[in-house]
Short mmCIF file of N, CA and C in Angstrom, two decimals:
data_model
loop_
_atom_site.label_atom_id
_atom_site.label_comp_id
_atom_site.label_asym_id
_atom_site.label_seq_id
_atom_site.Cartn_x
_atom_site.Cartn_y
_atom_site.Cartn_z
N UNK O 254 123.50 65.80 27.68
CA UNK O 254 123.41 64.87 26.60
C UNK O 254 123.21 65.62 25.29
N UNK O 255 122.35 66.62 25.33
CA UNK O 255 122.06 67.40 24.12
C UNK O 255 123.35 67.96 23.52
N UNK O 256 124.21 68.48 24.39
CA UNK O 256 125.43 69.11 23.89
C UNK O 256 126.44 68.08 23.39
N UNK O 257 126.47 66.90 23.99
CA UNK O 257 127.37 65.84 23.51
C UNK O 257 126.95 65.43 22.11
N UNK O 258 125.66 65.23 21.90
CA UNK O 258 125.18 64.84 20.57
C UNK O 258 125.40 65.96 19.56
N UNK O 259 125.19 67.19 19.98
CA UNK O 259 125.38 68.33 19.08
C UNK O 259 126.85 68.50 18.70
N UNK O 260 127.75 68.19 19.63
CA UNK O 260 129.18 68.34 19.38
C UNK O 260 129.69 67.31 18.37
N UNK O 261 129.13 66.12 18.43
CA UNK O 261 129.50 65.09 17.45
C UNK O 261 130.88 64.50 17.65
N UNK O 262 131.61 64.33 16.56
CA UNK O 262 132.88 63.60 16.55
C UNK O 262 133.88 64.05 17.63
N UNK O 263 134.05 65.35 17.89
CA UNK O 263 135.01 65.73 18.93
C UNK O 263 134.69 65.15 20.31
N UNK O 264 133.44 64.78 20.54
CA UNK O 264 133.04 64.22 21.83
C UNK O 264 133.13 62.70 21.88
N UNK O 265 133.36 62.06 20.74
CA UNK O 265 133.43 60.60 20.70
C UNK O 265 134.59 60.11 21.55
N UNK O 266 134.37 59.03 22.27
CA UNK O 266 135.38 58.37 23.10
C UNK O 266 135.94 59.30 24.17
N UNK O 267 135.15 60.26 24.61
CA UNK O 267 135.56 61.19 25.67
C UNK O 267 134.59 61.09 26.83
N UNK O 268 135.07 61.42 28.00
CA UNK O 268 134.21 61.58 29.17
C UNK O 268 133.82 63.04 29.23
N UNK O 269 132.56 63.31 29.44
CA UNK O 269 132.08 64.69 29.55
C UNK O 269 132.27 65.16 30.98
N UNK O 270 133.22 66.04 31.18
CA UNK O 270 133.51 66.59 32.50
C UNK O 270 132.75 67.91 32.62
N UNK O 271 131.52 67.82 33.08
CA UNK O 271 130.68 69.01 33.10
C UNK O 271 130.38 69.51 34.51
N UNK O 272 131.26 69.21 35.44
CA UNK O 272 131.11 69.75 36.80
C UNK O 272 131.55 71.20 36.76
N UNK O 273 130.58 72.10 36.66
CA UNK O 273 130.92 73.52 36.57
C UNK O 273 131.31 74.11 37.91
N UNK O 274 130.95 73.41 38.98
CA UNK O 274 131.32 73.83 40.32
C UNK O 274 132.04 72.66 41.00
N UNK O 275 133.05 72.96 41.75
CA UNK O 275 133.75 71.93 42.51
C UNK O 275 133.77 72.39 43.97
N UNK O 276 132.85 71.83 44.74
CA UNK O 276 132.69 72.21 46.14
C UNK O 276 133.17 71.08 47.04
N UNK O 277 133.65 71.45 48.21
CA UNK O 277 133.95 70.43 49.21
C UNK O 277 132.64 70.00 49.86
N UNK O 278 132.67 68.85 50.53
CA UNK O 278 131.48 68.41 51.25
C UNK O 278 131.10 69.42 52.32
N UNK O 279 132.10 70.02 52.96
CA UNK O 279 131.81 71.03 53.99
C UNK O 279 131.12 72.25 53.39
N UNK O 280 131.57 72.71 52.24
CA UNK O 280 130.91 73.85 51.58
C UNK O 280 129.46 73.51 51.23
N UNK O 281 129.23 72.29 50.75
CA UNK O 281 127.87 71.88 50.41
C UNK O 281 127.00 71.81 51.66
N UNK O 282 127.52 71.24 52.73
CA UNK O 282 126.76 71.14 53.97
C UNK O 282 126.44 72.52 54.53
N UNK O 283 127.42 73.42 54.52
CA UNK O 283 127.20 74.77 55.02
C UNK O 283 126.12 75.49 54.20
N UNK O 284 126.15 75.33 52.89
CA UNK O 284 125.15 75.96 52.02
C UNK O 284 123.78 75.35 52.24
N UNK O 285 123.72 74.02 52.36
CA UNK O 285 122.46 73.33 52.64
C UNK O 285 121.87 73.83 53.96
N UNK O 286 122.70 73.96 54.99
CA UNK O 286 122.24 74.44 56.30
C UNK O 286 121.73 75.87 56.20
N UNK O 287 122.44 76.69 55.47
CA UNK O 287 122.03 78.10 55.29
C UNK O 287 120.66 78.18 54.62
N UNK O 288 120.45 77.42 53.59
CA UNK O 288 119.21 77.48 52.81
C UNK O 288 118.03 76.85 53.56
N UNK O 289 118.27 75.69 54.18
CA UNK O 289 117.17 74.97 54.83
C UNK O 289 116.92 75.43 56.26
N UNK O 290 117.89 76.11 56.85
CA UNK O 290 117.75 76.51 58.26
C UNK O 290 117.96 75.34 59.21
N UNK O 291 118.46 74.23 58.70
CA UNK O 291 118.69 73.04 59.52
C UNK O 291 120.18 72.87 59.78
N UNK O 292 120.50 72.30 60.91
CA UNK O 292 121.90 72.03 61.24
C UNK O 292 122.36 70.76 60.55
N UNK O 293 123.60 70.74 60.17
CA UNK O 293 124.19 69.55 59.58
C UNK O 293 125.58 69.37 60.16
N UNK O 294 125.97 68.13 60.34
CA UNK O 294 127.30 67.83 60.87
C UNK O 294 127.78 66.52 60.27
N UNK O 295 129.07 66.43 60.05
CA UNK O 295 129.66 65.18 59.57
C UNK O 295 129.98 64.31 60.77
N UNK O 296 129.69 63.03 60.65
CA UNK O 296 130.09 62.08 61.67
C UNK O 296 130.86 60.96 61.00
N UNK O 297 131.87 60.46 61.68
CA UNK O 297 132.65 59.37 61.13
C UNK O 297 131.93 58.06 61.41
N UNK O 298 131.91 57.19 60.42
CA UNK O 298 131.28 55.89 60.56
C UNK O 298 132.00 54.91 59.66
N UNK O 299 131.62 53.67 59.74
CA UNK O 299 132.20 52.64 58.87
C UNK O 299 131.22 52.31 57.75
N UNK O 300 131.74 51.72 56.70
CA UNK O 300 130.88 51.29 55.60
C UNK O 300 129.88 50.24 56.09
N UNK O 301 130.31 49.40 56.99
CA UNK O 301 129.42 48.36 57.51
C UNK O 301 128.25 48.98 58.29
N UNK O 302 128.55 49.96 59.14
CA UNK O 302 127.49 50.61 59.92
C UNK O 302 126.55 51.39 59.00
N UNK O 303 127.10 52.04 58.01
CA UNK O 303 126.30 52.82 57.04
C UNK O 303 125.36 51.89 56.28
N UNK O 304 125.86 50.70 55.91
CA UNK O 304 125.05 49.73 55.19
C UNK O 304 123.93 49.19 56.09
N UNK O 305 124.24 48.93 57.35
CA UNK O 305 123.20 48.47 58.28
C UNK O 305 122.10 49.52 58.42
N UNK O 306 122.49 50.78 58.44
CA UNK O 306 121.53 51.86 58.62
C UNK O 306 120.68 52.08 57.37
N UNK O 307 121.30 52.07 56.19
CA UNK O 307 120.60 52.46 54.96
C UNK O 307 120.39 51.33 53.96
N UNK O 308 120.90 50.15 54.22
CA UNK O 308 120.70 49.03 53.31
C UNK O 308 121.57 49.12 52.06
N UNK O 309 121.16 48.43 50.99
CA UNK O 309 121.97 48.40 49.76
C UNK O 309 122.26 49.78 49.17
N UNK O 310 121.29 50.68 49.23
CA UNK O 310 121.52 52.03 48.68
C UNK O 310 122.60 52.75 49.49
N UNK O 311 122.58 52.55 50.79
CA UNK O 311 123.60 53.15 51.65
C UNK O 311 124.98 52.58 51.37
N UNK O 312 125.03 51.27 51.13
CA UNK O 312 126.30 50.64 50.78
C UNK O 312 126.86 51.24 49.51
N UNK O 313 126.01 51.40 48.50
CA UNK O 313 126.44 51.98 47.23
C UNK O 313 126.96 53.40 47.43
N UNK O 314 126.25 54.20 48.20
CA UNK O 314 126.69 55.57 48.47
C UNK O 314 128.01 55.58 49.22
N UNK O 315 128.14 54.69 50.21
CA UNK O 315 129.39 54.59 50.95
C UNK O 315 130.56 54.24 50.06
N UNK O 316 130.34 53.32 49.13
CA UNK O 316 131.39 52.95 48.19
C UNK O 316 131.76 54.13 47.28
N UNK O 317 130.76 54.92 46.90
CA UNK O 317 131.05 56.10 46.08
C UNK O 317 131.89 57.11 46.86
N UNK O 318 131.59 57.27 48.16
CA UNK O 318 132.40 58.18 48.98
C UNK O 318 133.84 57.68 49.08
N UNK O 319 134.01 56.37 49.26
CA UNK O 319 135.36 55.81 49.34
C UNK O 319 136.11 56.03 48.02
N UNK O 320 135.42 55.86 46.90
CA UNK O 320 136.04 56.11 45.59
C UNK O 320 136.47 57.58 45.48
N UNK O 321 135.60 58.48 45.94
CA UNK O 321 135.92 59.90 45.90
C UNK O 321 137.12 60.27 46.74
N UNK O 322 137.37 59.52 47.81
CA UNK O 322 138.56 59.76 48.63
C UNK O 322 139.82 59.30 47.91
N UNK O 323 139.68 58.26 47.09
CA UNK O 323 140.84 57.66 46.43
C UNK O 323 141.29 58.43 45.20
N UNK O 324 140.37 59.12 44.54
CA UNK O 324 140.74 59.84 43.33
C UNK O 324 139.78 61.00 43.12
N UNK O 325 140.16 61.89 42.26
CA UNK O 325 139.31 63.03 41.92
C UNK O 325 138.57 62.69 40.63
N UNK O 326 137.28 62.32 40.73
CA UNK O 326 136.56 61.92 39.52
C UNK O 326 136.37 63.07 38.53
N UNK O 327 136.64 64.29 38.94
CA UNK O 327 136.48 65.43 38.05
C UNK O 327 137.82 65.98 37.56
N UNK O 328 138.90 65.22 37.82
CA UNK O 328 140.21 65.62 37.33
C UNK O 328 140.15 65.73 35.81
N UNK O 329 140.66 66.80 35.28
CA UNK O 329 140.63 67.00 33.83
C UNK O 329 141.83 66.30 33.19
N UNK O 330 141.50 65.36 32.31
CA UNK O 330 142.52 64.57 31.63
C UNK O 330 142.32 64.68 30.13
N UNK O 331 143.22 64.04 29.38
CA UNK O 331 143.14 64.09 27.92
C UNK O 331 141.89 63.41 27.37
N UNK O 332 141.34 62.43 28.10
CA UNK O 332 140.16 61.74 27.59
C UNK O 332 138.85 62.38 28.06
N UNK O 333 138.94 63.60 28.54
CA UNK O 333 137.76 64.36 28.95
C UNK O 333 137.51 65.49 27.96
N UNK O 334 136.24 65.85 27.84
CA UNK O 334 135.88 67.02 27.04
C UNK O 334 135.25 68.03 27.99
N UNK O 335 135.63 69.26 27.87
CA UNK O 335 135.21 70.29 28.82
C UNK O 335 133.81 70.83 28.50
N UNK O 336 133.19 71.49 29.47
CA UNK O 336 131.91 72.13 29.20
C UNK O 336 132.02 73.16 28.06
N UNK O 337 133.13 73.87 28.04
CA UNK O 337 133.34 74.88 26.99
C UNK O 337 133.41 74.22 25.61
N UNK O 338 134.14 73.09 25.54
CA UNK O 338 134.25 72.36 24.27
C UNK O 338 132.90 71.82 23.81
N UNK O 339 132.00 71.59 24.76
CA UNK O 339 130.66 71.10 24.43
C UNK O 339 129.68 72.24 24.16
N UNK O 340 130.13 73.47 24.34
CA UNK O 340 129.26 74.62 24.10
C UNK O 340 128.20 74.81 25.18
N UNK O 341 128.52 74.39 26.42
CA UNK O 341 127.58 74.54 27.52
C UNK O 341 127.65 75.97 28.05
N UNK O 342 126.52 76.61 28.10
CA UNK O 342 126.41 77.97 28.61
C UNK O 342 126.29 77.92 30.13
N UNK O 343 127.27 78.47 30.83
CA UNK O 343 127.27 78.42 32.30
C UNK O 343 126.03 79.07 32.90
N UNK O 344 125.43 80.02 32.20
CA UNK O 344 124.22 80.68 32.70
C UNK O 344 122.99 79.77 32.63
N UNK O 345 123.09 78.69 31.87
CA UNK O 345 121.99 77.75 31.72
C UNK O 345 121.97 76.71 32.85
N UNK O 346 123.07 76.61 33.58
CA UNK O 346 123.22 75.60 34.62
C UNK O 346 122.81 76.18 35.97
N UNK O 347 121.95 75.47 36.68
CA UNK O 347 121.41 75.95 37.95
C UNK O 347 122.47 75.96 39.05
N UNK O 348 123.29 74.95 39.15
CA UNK O 348 124.32 74.87 40.17
C UNK O 348 123.79 74.30 41.48
N UNK O 349 124.71 74.05 42.41
CA UNK O 349 124.36 73.42 43.67
C UNK O 349 123.39 74.26 44.48
N UNK O 350 123.71 75.54 44.68
CA UNK O 350 122.84 76.41 45.47
C UNK O 350 121.44 76.46 44.87
N UNK O 351 121.36 76.63 43.57
CA UNK O 351 120.06 76.69 42.91
C UNK O 351 119.26 75.41 43.08
N UNK O 352 119.94 74.25 43.01
CA UNK O 352 119.26 72.96 43.21
C UNK O 352 118.70 72.86 44.62
N UNK O 353 119.51 73.20 45.61
CA UNK O 353 119.04 73.10 47.01
C UNK O 353 117.91 74.07 47.26
N UNK O 354 117.99 75.26 46.69
CA UNK O 354 116.90 76.23 46.88
C UNK O 354 115.59 75.70 46.29
N UNK O 355 115.66 75.06 45.13
CA UNK O 355 114.45 74.51 44.51
C UNK O 355 113.92 73.29 45.26
N UNK O 356 114.80 72.55 45.94
CA UNK O 356 114.40 71.35 46.67
C UNK O 356 114.13 71.60 48.15
N UNK O 357 114.27 72.82 48.57
CA UNK O 357 114.17 73.18 50.00
C UNK O 357 112.94 72.57 50.67
N UNK O 358 111.81 72.56 50.02
CA UNK O 358 110.59 72.04 50.60
C UNK O 358 110.61 70.55 50.89
N UNK O 359 111.54 69.83 50.30
CA UNK O 359 111.64 68.39 50.53
C UNK O 359 112.47 68.03 51.75
N UNK O 360 113.18 69.03 52.30
CA UNK O 360 114.07 68.73 53.43
C UNK O 360 113.33 68.95 54.72
#
């Protein structure tokens, strides 16, 4: 947010595409397993079963997964502004591995 406000007019009416890493779910699961020492596996299920298991929050997450299958939400288009255009320093961003390492105690 800080960088969007600092950038000003060039960021107006743009989506901030600040995904500095683009990992597959398998890459994320493998990294999570490596860091936590826990096994992880994907299982196929239905949105209905997921909702029964996790309630409204699970339904929302399931819908987000379905949306992610239908399109690439991080596809770079003309109405997006890049991290570079926003002046985001890649060294300032923790990234997926860094986040999981910091949250390891919660798993």
